[in-house]
Structures are given as C-alpha cells and as structure tokens.
GROMACS .gro file of C-alpha atoms in nm:
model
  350
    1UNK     CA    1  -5.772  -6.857   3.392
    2UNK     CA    2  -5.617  -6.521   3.220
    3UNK     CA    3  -5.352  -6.351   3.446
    4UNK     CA    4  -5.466  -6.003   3.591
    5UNK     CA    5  -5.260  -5.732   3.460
    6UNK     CA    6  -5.177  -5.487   3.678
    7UNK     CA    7  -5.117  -5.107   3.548
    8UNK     CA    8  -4.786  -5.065   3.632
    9UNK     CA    9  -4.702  -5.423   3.433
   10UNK     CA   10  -4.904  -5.303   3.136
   11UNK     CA   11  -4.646  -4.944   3.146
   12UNK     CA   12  -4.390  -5.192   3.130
   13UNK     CA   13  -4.494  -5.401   2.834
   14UNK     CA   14  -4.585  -5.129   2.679
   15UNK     CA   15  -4.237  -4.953   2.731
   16UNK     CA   16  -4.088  -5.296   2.591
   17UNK     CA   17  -4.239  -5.350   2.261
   18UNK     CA   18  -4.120  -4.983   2.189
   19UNK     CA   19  -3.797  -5.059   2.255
   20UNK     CA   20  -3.791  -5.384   2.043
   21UNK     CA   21  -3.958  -5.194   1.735
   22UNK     CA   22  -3.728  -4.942   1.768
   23UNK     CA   23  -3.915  -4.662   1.886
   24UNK     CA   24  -3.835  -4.447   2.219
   25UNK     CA   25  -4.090  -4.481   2.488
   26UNK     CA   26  -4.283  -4.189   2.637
   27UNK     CA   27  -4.266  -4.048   2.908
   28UNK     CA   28  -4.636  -4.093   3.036
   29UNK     CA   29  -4.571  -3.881   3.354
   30UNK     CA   30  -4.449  -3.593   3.126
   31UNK     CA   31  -4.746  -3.614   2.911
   32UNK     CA   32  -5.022  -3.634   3.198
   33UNK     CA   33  -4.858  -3.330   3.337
   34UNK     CA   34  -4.901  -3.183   3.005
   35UNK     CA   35  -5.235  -3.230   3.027
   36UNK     CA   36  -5.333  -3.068   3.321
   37UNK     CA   37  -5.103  -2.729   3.273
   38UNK     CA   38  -5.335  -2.677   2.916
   39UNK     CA   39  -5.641  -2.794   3.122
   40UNK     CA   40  -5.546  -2.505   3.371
   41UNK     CA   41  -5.425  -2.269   3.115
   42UNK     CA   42  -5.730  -2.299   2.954
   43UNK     CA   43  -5.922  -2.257   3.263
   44UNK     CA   44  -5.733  -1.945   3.369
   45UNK     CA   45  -5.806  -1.778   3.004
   46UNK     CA   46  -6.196  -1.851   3.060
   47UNK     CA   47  -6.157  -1.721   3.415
   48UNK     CA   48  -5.981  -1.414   3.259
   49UNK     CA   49  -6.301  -1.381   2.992
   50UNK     CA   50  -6.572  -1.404   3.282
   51UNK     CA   51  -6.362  -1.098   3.496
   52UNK     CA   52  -6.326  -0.875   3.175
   53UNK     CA   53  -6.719  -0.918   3.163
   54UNK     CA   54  -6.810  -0.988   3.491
   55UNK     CA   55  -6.594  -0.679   3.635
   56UNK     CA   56  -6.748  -0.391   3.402
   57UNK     CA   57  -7.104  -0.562   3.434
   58UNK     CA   58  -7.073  -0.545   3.866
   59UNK     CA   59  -6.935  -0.171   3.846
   60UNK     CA   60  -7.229  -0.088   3.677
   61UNK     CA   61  -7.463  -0.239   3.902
   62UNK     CA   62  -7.290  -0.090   4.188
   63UNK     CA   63  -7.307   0.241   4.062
   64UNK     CA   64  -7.667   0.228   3.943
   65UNK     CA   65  -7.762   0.087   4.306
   66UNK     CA   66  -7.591   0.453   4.462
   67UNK     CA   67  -7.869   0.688   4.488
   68UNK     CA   68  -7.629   1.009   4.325
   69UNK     CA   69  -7.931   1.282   4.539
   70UNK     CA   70  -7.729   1.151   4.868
   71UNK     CA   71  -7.343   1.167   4.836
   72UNK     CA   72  -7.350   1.151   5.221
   73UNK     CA   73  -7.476   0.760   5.170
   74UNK     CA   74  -7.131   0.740   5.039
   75UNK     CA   75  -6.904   0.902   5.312
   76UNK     CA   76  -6.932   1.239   5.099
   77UNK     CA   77  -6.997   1.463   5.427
   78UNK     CA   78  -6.902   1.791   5.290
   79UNK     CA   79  -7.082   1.751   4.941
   80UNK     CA   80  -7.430   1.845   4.854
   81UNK     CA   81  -7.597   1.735   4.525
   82UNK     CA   82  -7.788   1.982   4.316
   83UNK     CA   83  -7.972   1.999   3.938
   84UNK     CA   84  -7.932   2.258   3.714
   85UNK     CA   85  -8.164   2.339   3.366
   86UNK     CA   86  -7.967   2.423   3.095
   87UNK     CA   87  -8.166   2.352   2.838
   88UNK     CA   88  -8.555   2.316   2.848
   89UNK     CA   89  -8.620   1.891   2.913
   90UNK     CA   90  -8.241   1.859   3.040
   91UNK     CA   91  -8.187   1.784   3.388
   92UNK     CA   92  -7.786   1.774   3.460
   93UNK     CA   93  -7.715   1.638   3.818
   94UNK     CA   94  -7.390   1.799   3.954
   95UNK     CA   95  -7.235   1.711   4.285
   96UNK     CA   96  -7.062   2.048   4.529
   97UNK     CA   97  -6.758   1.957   4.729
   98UNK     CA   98  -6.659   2.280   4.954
   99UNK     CA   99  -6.268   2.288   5.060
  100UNK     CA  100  -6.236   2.024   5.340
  101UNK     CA  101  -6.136   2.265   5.613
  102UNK     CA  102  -6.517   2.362   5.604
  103UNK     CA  103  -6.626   2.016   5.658
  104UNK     CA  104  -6.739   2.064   5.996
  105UNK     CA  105  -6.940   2.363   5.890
  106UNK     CA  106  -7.106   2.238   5.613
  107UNK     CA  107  -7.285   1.967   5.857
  108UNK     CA  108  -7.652   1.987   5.786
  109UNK     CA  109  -7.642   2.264   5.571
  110UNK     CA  110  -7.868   2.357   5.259
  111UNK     CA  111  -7.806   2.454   4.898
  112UNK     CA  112  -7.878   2.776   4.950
  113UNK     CA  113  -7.485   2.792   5.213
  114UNK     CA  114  -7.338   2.612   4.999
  115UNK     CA  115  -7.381   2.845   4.683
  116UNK     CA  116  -7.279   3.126   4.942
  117UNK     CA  117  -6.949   2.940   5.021
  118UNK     CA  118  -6.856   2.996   4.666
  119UNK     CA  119  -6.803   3.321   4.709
  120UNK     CA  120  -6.546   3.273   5.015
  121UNK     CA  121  -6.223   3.325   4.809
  122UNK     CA  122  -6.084   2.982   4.778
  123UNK     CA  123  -6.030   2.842   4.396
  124UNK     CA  124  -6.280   2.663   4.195
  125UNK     CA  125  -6.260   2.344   3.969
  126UNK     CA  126  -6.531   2.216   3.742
  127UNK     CA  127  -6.449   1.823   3.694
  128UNK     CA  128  -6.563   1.721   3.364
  129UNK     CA  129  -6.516   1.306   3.375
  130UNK     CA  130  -6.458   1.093   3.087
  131UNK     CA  131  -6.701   0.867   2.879
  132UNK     CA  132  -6.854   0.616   3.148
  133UNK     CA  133  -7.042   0.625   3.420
  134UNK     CA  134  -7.136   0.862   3.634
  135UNK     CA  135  -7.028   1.136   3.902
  136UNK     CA  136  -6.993   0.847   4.167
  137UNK     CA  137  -6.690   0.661   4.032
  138UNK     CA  138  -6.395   0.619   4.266
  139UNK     CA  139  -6.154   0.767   4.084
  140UNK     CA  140  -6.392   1.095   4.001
  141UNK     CA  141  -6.457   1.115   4.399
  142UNK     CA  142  -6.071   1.059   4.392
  143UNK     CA  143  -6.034   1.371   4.240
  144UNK     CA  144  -6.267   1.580   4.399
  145UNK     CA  145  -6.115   1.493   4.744
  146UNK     CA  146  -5.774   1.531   4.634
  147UNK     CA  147  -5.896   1.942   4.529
  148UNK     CA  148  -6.104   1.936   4.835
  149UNK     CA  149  -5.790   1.877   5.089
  150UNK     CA  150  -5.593   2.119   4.880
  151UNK     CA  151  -5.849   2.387   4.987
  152UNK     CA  152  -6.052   2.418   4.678
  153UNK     CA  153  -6.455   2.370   4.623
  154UNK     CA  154  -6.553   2.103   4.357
  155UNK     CA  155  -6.809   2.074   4.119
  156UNK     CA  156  -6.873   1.749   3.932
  157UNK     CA  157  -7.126   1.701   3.629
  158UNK     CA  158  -7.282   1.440   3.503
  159UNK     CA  159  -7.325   1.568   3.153
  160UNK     CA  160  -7.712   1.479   3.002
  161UNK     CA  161  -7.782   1.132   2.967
  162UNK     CA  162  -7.480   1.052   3.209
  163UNK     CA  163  -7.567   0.932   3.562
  164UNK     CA  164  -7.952   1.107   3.654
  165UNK     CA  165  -7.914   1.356   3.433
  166UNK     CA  166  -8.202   1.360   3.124
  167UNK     CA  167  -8.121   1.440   2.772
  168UNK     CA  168  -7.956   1.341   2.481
  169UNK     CA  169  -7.594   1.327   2.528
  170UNK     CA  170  -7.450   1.531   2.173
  171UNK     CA  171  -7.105   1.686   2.154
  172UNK     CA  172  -7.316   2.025   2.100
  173UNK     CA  173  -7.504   1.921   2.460
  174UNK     CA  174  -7.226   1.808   2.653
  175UNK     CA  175  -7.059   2.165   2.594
  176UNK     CA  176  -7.395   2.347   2.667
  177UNK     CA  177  -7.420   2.126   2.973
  178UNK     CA  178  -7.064   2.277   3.088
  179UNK     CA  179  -7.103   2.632   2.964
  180UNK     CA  180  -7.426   2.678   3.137
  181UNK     CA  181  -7.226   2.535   3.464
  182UNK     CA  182  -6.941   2.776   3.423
  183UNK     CA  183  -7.197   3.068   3.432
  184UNK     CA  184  -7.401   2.977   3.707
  185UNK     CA  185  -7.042   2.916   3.913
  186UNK     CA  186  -6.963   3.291   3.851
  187UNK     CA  187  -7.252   3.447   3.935
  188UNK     CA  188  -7.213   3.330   4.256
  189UNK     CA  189  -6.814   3.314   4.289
  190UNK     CA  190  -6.701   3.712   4.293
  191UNK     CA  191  -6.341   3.687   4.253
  192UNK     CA  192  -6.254   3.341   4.270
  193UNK     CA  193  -6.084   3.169   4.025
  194UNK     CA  194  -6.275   2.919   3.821
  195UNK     CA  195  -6.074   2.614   3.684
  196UNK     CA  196  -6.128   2.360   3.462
  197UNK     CA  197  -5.999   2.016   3.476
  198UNK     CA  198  -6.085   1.734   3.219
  199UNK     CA  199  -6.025   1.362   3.221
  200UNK     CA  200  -6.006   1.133   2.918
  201UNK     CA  201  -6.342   1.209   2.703
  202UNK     CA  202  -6.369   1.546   3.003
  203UNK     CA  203  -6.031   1.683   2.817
  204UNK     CA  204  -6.192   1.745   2.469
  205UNK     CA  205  -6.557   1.884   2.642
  206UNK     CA  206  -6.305   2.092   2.846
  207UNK     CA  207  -6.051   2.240   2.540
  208UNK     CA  208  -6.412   2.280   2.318
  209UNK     CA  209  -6.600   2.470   2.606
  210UNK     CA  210  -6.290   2.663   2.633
  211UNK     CA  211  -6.286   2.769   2.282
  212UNK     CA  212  -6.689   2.874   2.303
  213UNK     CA  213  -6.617   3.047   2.628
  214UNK     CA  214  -6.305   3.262   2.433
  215UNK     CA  215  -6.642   3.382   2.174
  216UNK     CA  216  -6.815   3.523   2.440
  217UNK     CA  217  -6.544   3.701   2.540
  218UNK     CA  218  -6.486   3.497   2.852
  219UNK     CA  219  -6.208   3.225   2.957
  220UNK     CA  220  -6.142   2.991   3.244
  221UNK     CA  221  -5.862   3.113   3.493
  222UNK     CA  222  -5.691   2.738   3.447
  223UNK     CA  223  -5.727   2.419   3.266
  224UNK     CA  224  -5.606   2.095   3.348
  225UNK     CA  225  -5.627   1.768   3.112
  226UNK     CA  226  -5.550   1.411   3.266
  227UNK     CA  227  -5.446   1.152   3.050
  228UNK     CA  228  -5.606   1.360   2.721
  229UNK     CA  229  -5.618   1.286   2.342
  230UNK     CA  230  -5.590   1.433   2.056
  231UNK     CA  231  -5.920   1.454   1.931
  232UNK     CA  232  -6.219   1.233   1.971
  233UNK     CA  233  -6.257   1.102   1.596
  234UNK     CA  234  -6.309   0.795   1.519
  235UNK     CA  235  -6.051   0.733   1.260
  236UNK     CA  236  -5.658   0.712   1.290
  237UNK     CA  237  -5.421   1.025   1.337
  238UNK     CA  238  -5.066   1.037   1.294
  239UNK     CA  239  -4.982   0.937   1.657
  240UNK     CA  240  -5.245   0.645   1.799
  241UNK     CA  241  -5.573   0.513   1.708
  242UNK     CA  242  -5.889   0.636   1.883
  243UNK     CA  243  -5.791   0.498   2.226
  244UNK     CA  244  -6.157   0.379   2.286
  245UNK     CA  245  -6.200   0.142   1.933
  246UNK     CA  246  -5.941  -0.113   2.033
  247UNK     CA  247  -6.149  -0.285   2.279
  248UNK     CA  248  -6.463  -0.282   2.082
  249UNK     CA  249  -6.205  -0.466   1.748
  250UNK     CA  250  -6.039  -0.741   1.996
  251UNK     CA  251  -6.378  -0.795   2.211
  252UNK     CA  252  -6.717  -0.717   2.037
  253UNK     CA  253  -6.977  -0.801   2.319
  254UNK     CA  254  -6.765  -0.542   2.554
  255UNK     CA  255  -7.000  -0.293   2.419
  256UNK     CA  256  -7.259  -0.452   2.552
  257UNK     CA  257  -7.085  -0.446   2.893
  258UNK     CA  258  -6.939  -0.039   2.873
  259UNK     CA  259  -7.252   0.092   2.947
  260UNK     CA  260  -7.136   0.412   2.715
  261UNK     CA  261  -7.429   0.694   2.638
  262UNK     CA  262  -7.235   0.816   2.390
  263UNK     CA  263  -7.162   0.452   2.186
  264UNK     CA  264  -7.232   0.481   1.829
  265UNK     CA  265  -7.235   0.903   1.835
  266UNK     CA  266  -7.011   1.109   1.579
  267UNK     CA  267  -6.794   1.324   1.825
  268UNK     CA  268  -6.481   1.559   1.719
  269UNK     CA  269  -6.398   1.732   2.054
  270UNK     CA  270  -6.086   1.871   1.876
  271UNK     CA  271  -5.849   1.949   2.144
  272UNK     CA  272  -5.542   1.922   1.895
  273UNK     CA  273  -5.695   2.237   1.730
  274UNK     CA  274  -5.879   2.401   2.014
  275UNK     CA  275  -5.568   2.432   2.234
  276UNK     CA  276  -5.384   2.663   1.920
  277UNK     CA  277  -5.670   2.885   1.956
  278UNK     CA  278  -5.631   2.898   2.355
  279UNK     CA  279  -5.402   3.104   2.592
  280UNK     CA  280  -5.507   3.013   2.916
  281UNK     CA  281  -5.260   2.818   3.155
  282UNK     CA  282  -5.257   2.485   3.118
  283UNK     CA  283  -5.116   2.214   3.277
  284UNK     CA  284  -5.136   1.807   3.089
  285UNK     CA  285  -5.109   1.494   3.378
  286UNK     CA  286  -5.020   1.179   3.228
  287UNK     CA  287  -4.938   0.809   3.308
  288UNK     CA  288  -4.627   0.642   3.155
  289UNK     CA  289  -4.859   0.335   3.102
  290UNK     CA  290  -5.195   0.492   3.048
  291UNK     CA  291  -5.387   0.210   2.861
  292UNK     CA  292  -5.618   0.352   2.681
  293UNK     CA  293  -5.415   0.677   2.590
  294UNK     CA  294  -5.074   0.669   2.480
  295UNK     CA  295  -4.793   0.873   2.662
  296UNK     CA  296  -4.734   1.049   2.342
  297UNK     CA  297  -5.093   1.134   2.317
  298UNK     CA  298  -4.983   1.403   2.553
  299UNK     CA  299  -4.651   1.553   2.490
  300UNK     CA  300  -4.827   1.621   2.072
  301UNK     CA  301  -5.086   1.823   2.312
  302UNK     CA  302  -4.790   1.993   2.490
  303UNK     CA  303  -4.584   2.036   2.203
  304UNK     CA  304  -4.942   2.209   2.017
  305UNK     CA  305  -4.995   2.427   2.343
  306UNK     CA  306  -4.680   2.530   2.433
  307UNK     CA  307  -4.577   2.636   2.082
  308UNK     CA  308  -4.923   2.834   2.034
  309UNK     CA  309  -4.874   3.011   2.409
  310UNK     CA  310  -4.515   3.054   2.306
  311UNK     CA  311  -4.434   3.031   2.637
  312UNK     CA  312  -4.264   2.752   2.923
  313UNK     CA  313  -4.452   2.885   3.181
  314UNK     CA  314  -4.763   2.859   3.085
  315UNK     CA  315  -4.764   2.509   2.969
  316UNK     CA  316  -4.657   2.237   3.216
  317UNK     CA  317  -4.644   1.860   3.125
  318UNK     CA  318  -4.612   1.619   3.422
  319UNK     CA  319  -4.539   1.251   3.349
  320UNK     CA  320  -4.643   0.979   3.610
  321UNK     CA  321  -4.398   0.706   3.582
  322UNK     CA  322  -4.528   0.408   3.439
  323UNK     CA  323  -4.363   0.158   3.710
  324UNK     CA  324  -4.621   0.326   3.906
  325UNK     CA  325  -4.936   0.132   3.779
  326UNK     CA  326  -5.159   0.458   3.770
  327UNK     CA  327  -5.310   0.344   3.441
  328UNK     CA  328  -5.579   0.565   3.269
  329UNK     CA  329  -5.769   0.677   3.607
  330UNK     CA  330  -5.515   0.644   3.903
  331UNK     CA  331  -5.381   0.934   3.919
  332UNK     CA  332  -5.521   1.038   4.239
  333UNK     CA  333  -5.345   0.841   4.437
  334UNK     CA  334  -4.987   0.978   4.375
  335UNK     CA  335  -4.872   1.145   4.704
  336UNK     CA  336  -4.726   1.428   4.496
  337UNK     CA  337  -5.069   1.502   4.331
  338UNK     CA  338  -5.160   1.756   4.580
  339UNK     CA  339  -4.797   1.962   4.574
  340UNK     CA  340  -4.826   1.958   4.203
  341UNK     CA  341  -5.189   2.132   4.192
  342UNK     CA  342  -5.083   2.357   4.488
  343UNK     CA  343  -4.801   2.475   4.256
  344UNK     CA  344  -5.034   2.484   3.939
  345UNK     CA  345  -5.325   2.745   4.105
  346UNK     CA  346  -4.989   2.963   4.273
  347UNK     CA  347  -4.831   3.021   3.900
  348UNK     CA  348  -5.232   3.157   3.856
  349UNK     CA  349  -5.152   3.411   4.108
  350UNK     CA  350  -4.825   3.565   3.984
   0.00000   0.00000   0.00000
C-alpha cells in the first residue's frame, strides 16, 4: 500500500534533494507571491487601457445625450441658447450667459432681452473652446461662470460641425464662424468692451480672427489665451511637437475614441506669427503641468507678444503652479482666477 504524501512532506523532499545536489532551494512562498503582484500588475495596466477608452467614449455619450437648445436642463439659469447664419447652409449654435447679478431677471426671459442686456455696459467675452466637444463641457461652462460672477456676459460657440452646429469645420470656417459672431455682438453692444478669450485649439481661431479683424480696420478690446500653442501645424517646431499627435503615435485607436471634427484636416492657426502683427492687450494663462501643451509653449508666445507690443503692460503671463493639478482644462477652478480677470478688464480701462 503506497504511503500518502502530504504537501507539506513533498516541500520538504523537495527542499532536500536540492540541498544534497548542491543547489539552494527556493523559496516557494516568495515565488507564489511573485505571481500574483504580475497577475495584478497586469490587471491594473488592462484596467488602465479600458479607462483611457472607456472614459473619452462615456464623455461623449454624455454630452451627445445634453440637448445644447436647453442649457437650463443643465442648471444654466441665466443662459439662453441661440443660432446664428454666417454662412448660407451653416448653422453655429452659441450659448448667452448675462453677468450673474442679473440672474434673477433673466428668469423666463426671451432672446429678444437678452440681446438688449448686451447693451447694459458690463464687458463682453466671446469663448472660443478648443478641439473637442462641444459648448457643454465642464470646464467650458467653468469658464463662462467664472466671467459670469465677475460681472461679465458670455458667449460660447460651437464653431460648424462642433456640437449642433452644421457645416464643414475648415480653418477658413472656424474664423468666419467667429468673425460673423464678433459683428453681430457689436451691433447690439454700444460701448461695451468686447473680449476675446481662447483655449487650446480656441487660442489660434482667436490670434487668426484677430489678425482678419485688424484688415477691416477693427480689433477686439482684449484677448486672452489659456494654455495656447504655437501654431497648429502638424510638424515639429523648435520648442514641442504638435501637442495633439502624441496620443494618436503611443495609442492609435484613441482616434477612434476623440470624437475630433477636425481629425485628419490641414490647419495653421499661426498664433506665433499672428500675435507680431497684433497690439491689442493680451494676457497668456498657463498650467505648470499642462499635458498636452508645454509650459514653454507659452512664455515663446509671451516672449513673441511682448517684444512686438514693446511694452510690460500690455502683455501679462500668469503661470498656474504645476503642484496644483490644473492640467490642460482646470484652470477654472483656481480661487485667484476671478481677481486675475478683474485686474485684466481694469488695465482695459486706464
């Protein structure tokens, strides 16, 4: 009858003939727990792949499910949604935000009061968002409440083929898109000033519009650019590579995922050359640890402006410290963002 061998006696034997050959014997605990930290490491790197996929994919979805006619289904309760015709076939949807201390007022009312409010002295931004999306995105409403409690009205476009708007999205349409905005804003704003501010992809429509605006004879009364590069071509400058190729080089399908209306198009949006041309006040916001642009993206744009102004007042640069985890699109949440505007739209004054 053959003796039973239990597991623990088998270790041992085991362990034994190793040491009679010669040979050290292994430390089986070590190596099971081995084991399960790749098993785990493995499984957090596939858990890691799903979110980078899973993440962009559900932000989408959300977004798409918002119906962008009704900010109010969204806690907008001062904002009215409007489309404009700036070309015949294009259909650009553009969301209103009056100043919040007229939230109360603007309860109920129609397109027609809300063009009126324009006129009531306070400052004016047009919000010109980067290269996904739409108008709905929580750090684009971040902004526009951020200029709203400051006092300000807000306009955000969805440029065509962004969001509900129809059309073709070209770099000759987006600017259109934009320049047919500005217009319609002053005919109805009197003496208000009318701002600009541009984010990401928005920064290049913004210094290009700006340019076009300077042939007609015309410029904006301020420009901001948040986390802005240097030019929108898809090939390497002196500084950084085209901070939107990287992710398309280290993960293929992304694009798949982006949900980008302007994938594959041949964009300049030279801001590098259109801010040597401009001498409106400007003032650059930047994150320390912007992802997608480099910090030094934006002190070459404030090196370019400020030596083409020729002037330190005229030119601010504001750098968000990177311990601060703002990233490419949260800069509305710093505190200080409101004091820093504030002070912006005052040096407009003087």
């Amino acid at each position: 009858m053959k003796k039973r061998i239990n597991k623990s006696e088998r270790k041992f034997q085991y362990a034994g003939r190793l040491q009679q050959s010669g040979q050290k014997p292994k430390d089986l605990n070590l190596h099971g727990r081995s084991q399960w930290q790749w098993t785990w490491t493995k499984m957090g790197l596939l858990s890691l792949c799903i979110l980078s996929v899973s993440i962009p994919l559900l932000l989408h979805l959300f977004s798409d499910s918002i119906d962008l006619s009704r900010p109010s289904d969204i806690g907008l309760n001062h904002t009215i949604n409007m489309y404009l015709t700036p070309e015949e076939g294009v259909r650009v949807g553009v969301w209103h935000t009056v100043p919040e201390h007229r939230w109360k007022e603007a309860q109920g009312k129609d397109l027609d009061w809300y063009e009126k409010a324009l006129g009531d002295g306070s400052p004016i931004f047009i919000y010109l968002h980067g290269n996904r999306g739409n108008r709905s995105a929580p750090h684009r409403i971040g902004i526009a409440n951020v200029l709203s409690a400051v006092g300000y009205h807000v306009l955000v476009l969805d440029y065509r083929g962004f969001g509900d708007s129809t059309g073709e999205p070209t770099e000759a349409g987006l600017c259109t898109d934009v320049l047919y905005l500005y217009h319609w804003v002053k005919a109805r704003s009197g003496n208000s000033p009318v701002c600009v501010w541009g984010h990401s992809l928005g920064s290049g429509v913004a210094s290009t519009t700006a340019v076009k605006l300077l042939v007609q004879g015309k410029q904006f009364d301020g420009i901001i650019l948040e986390g802005a590069f240097l030019n929108a071509r898809m090939e390497t400058n002196k500084l950084t590579e085209h901070p939107f190729t990287w992710i398309y080089w280290k993960f293929p399908y992304i694009q798949y995922f982006l949900f980008n209306p302007l994938k594959n198009k041949d964009l300049n949006l030279p801001t590098d050359e259109n801010l040597q041309k401009i001498q409106t006040p400007l003032m650059i916001l930047h994150a320390e640890d912007d992802h997608l642009v480099p910090f030094a993206s934006a002190q070459e744009i404030y090196r370019i402006a400020k030596k083409a102004q020729n002037s330190d007042e005229h030119v601010k640069l504001v750098r968000f410290d990177g311990a601060l985890g703002y990233l490419h699109n949260g800069l509305y949440k710093d505190p200080g963002l409101p004091n820093i505007i504030r002070e912006f739209m005052q040096s407009l004054m003087t």
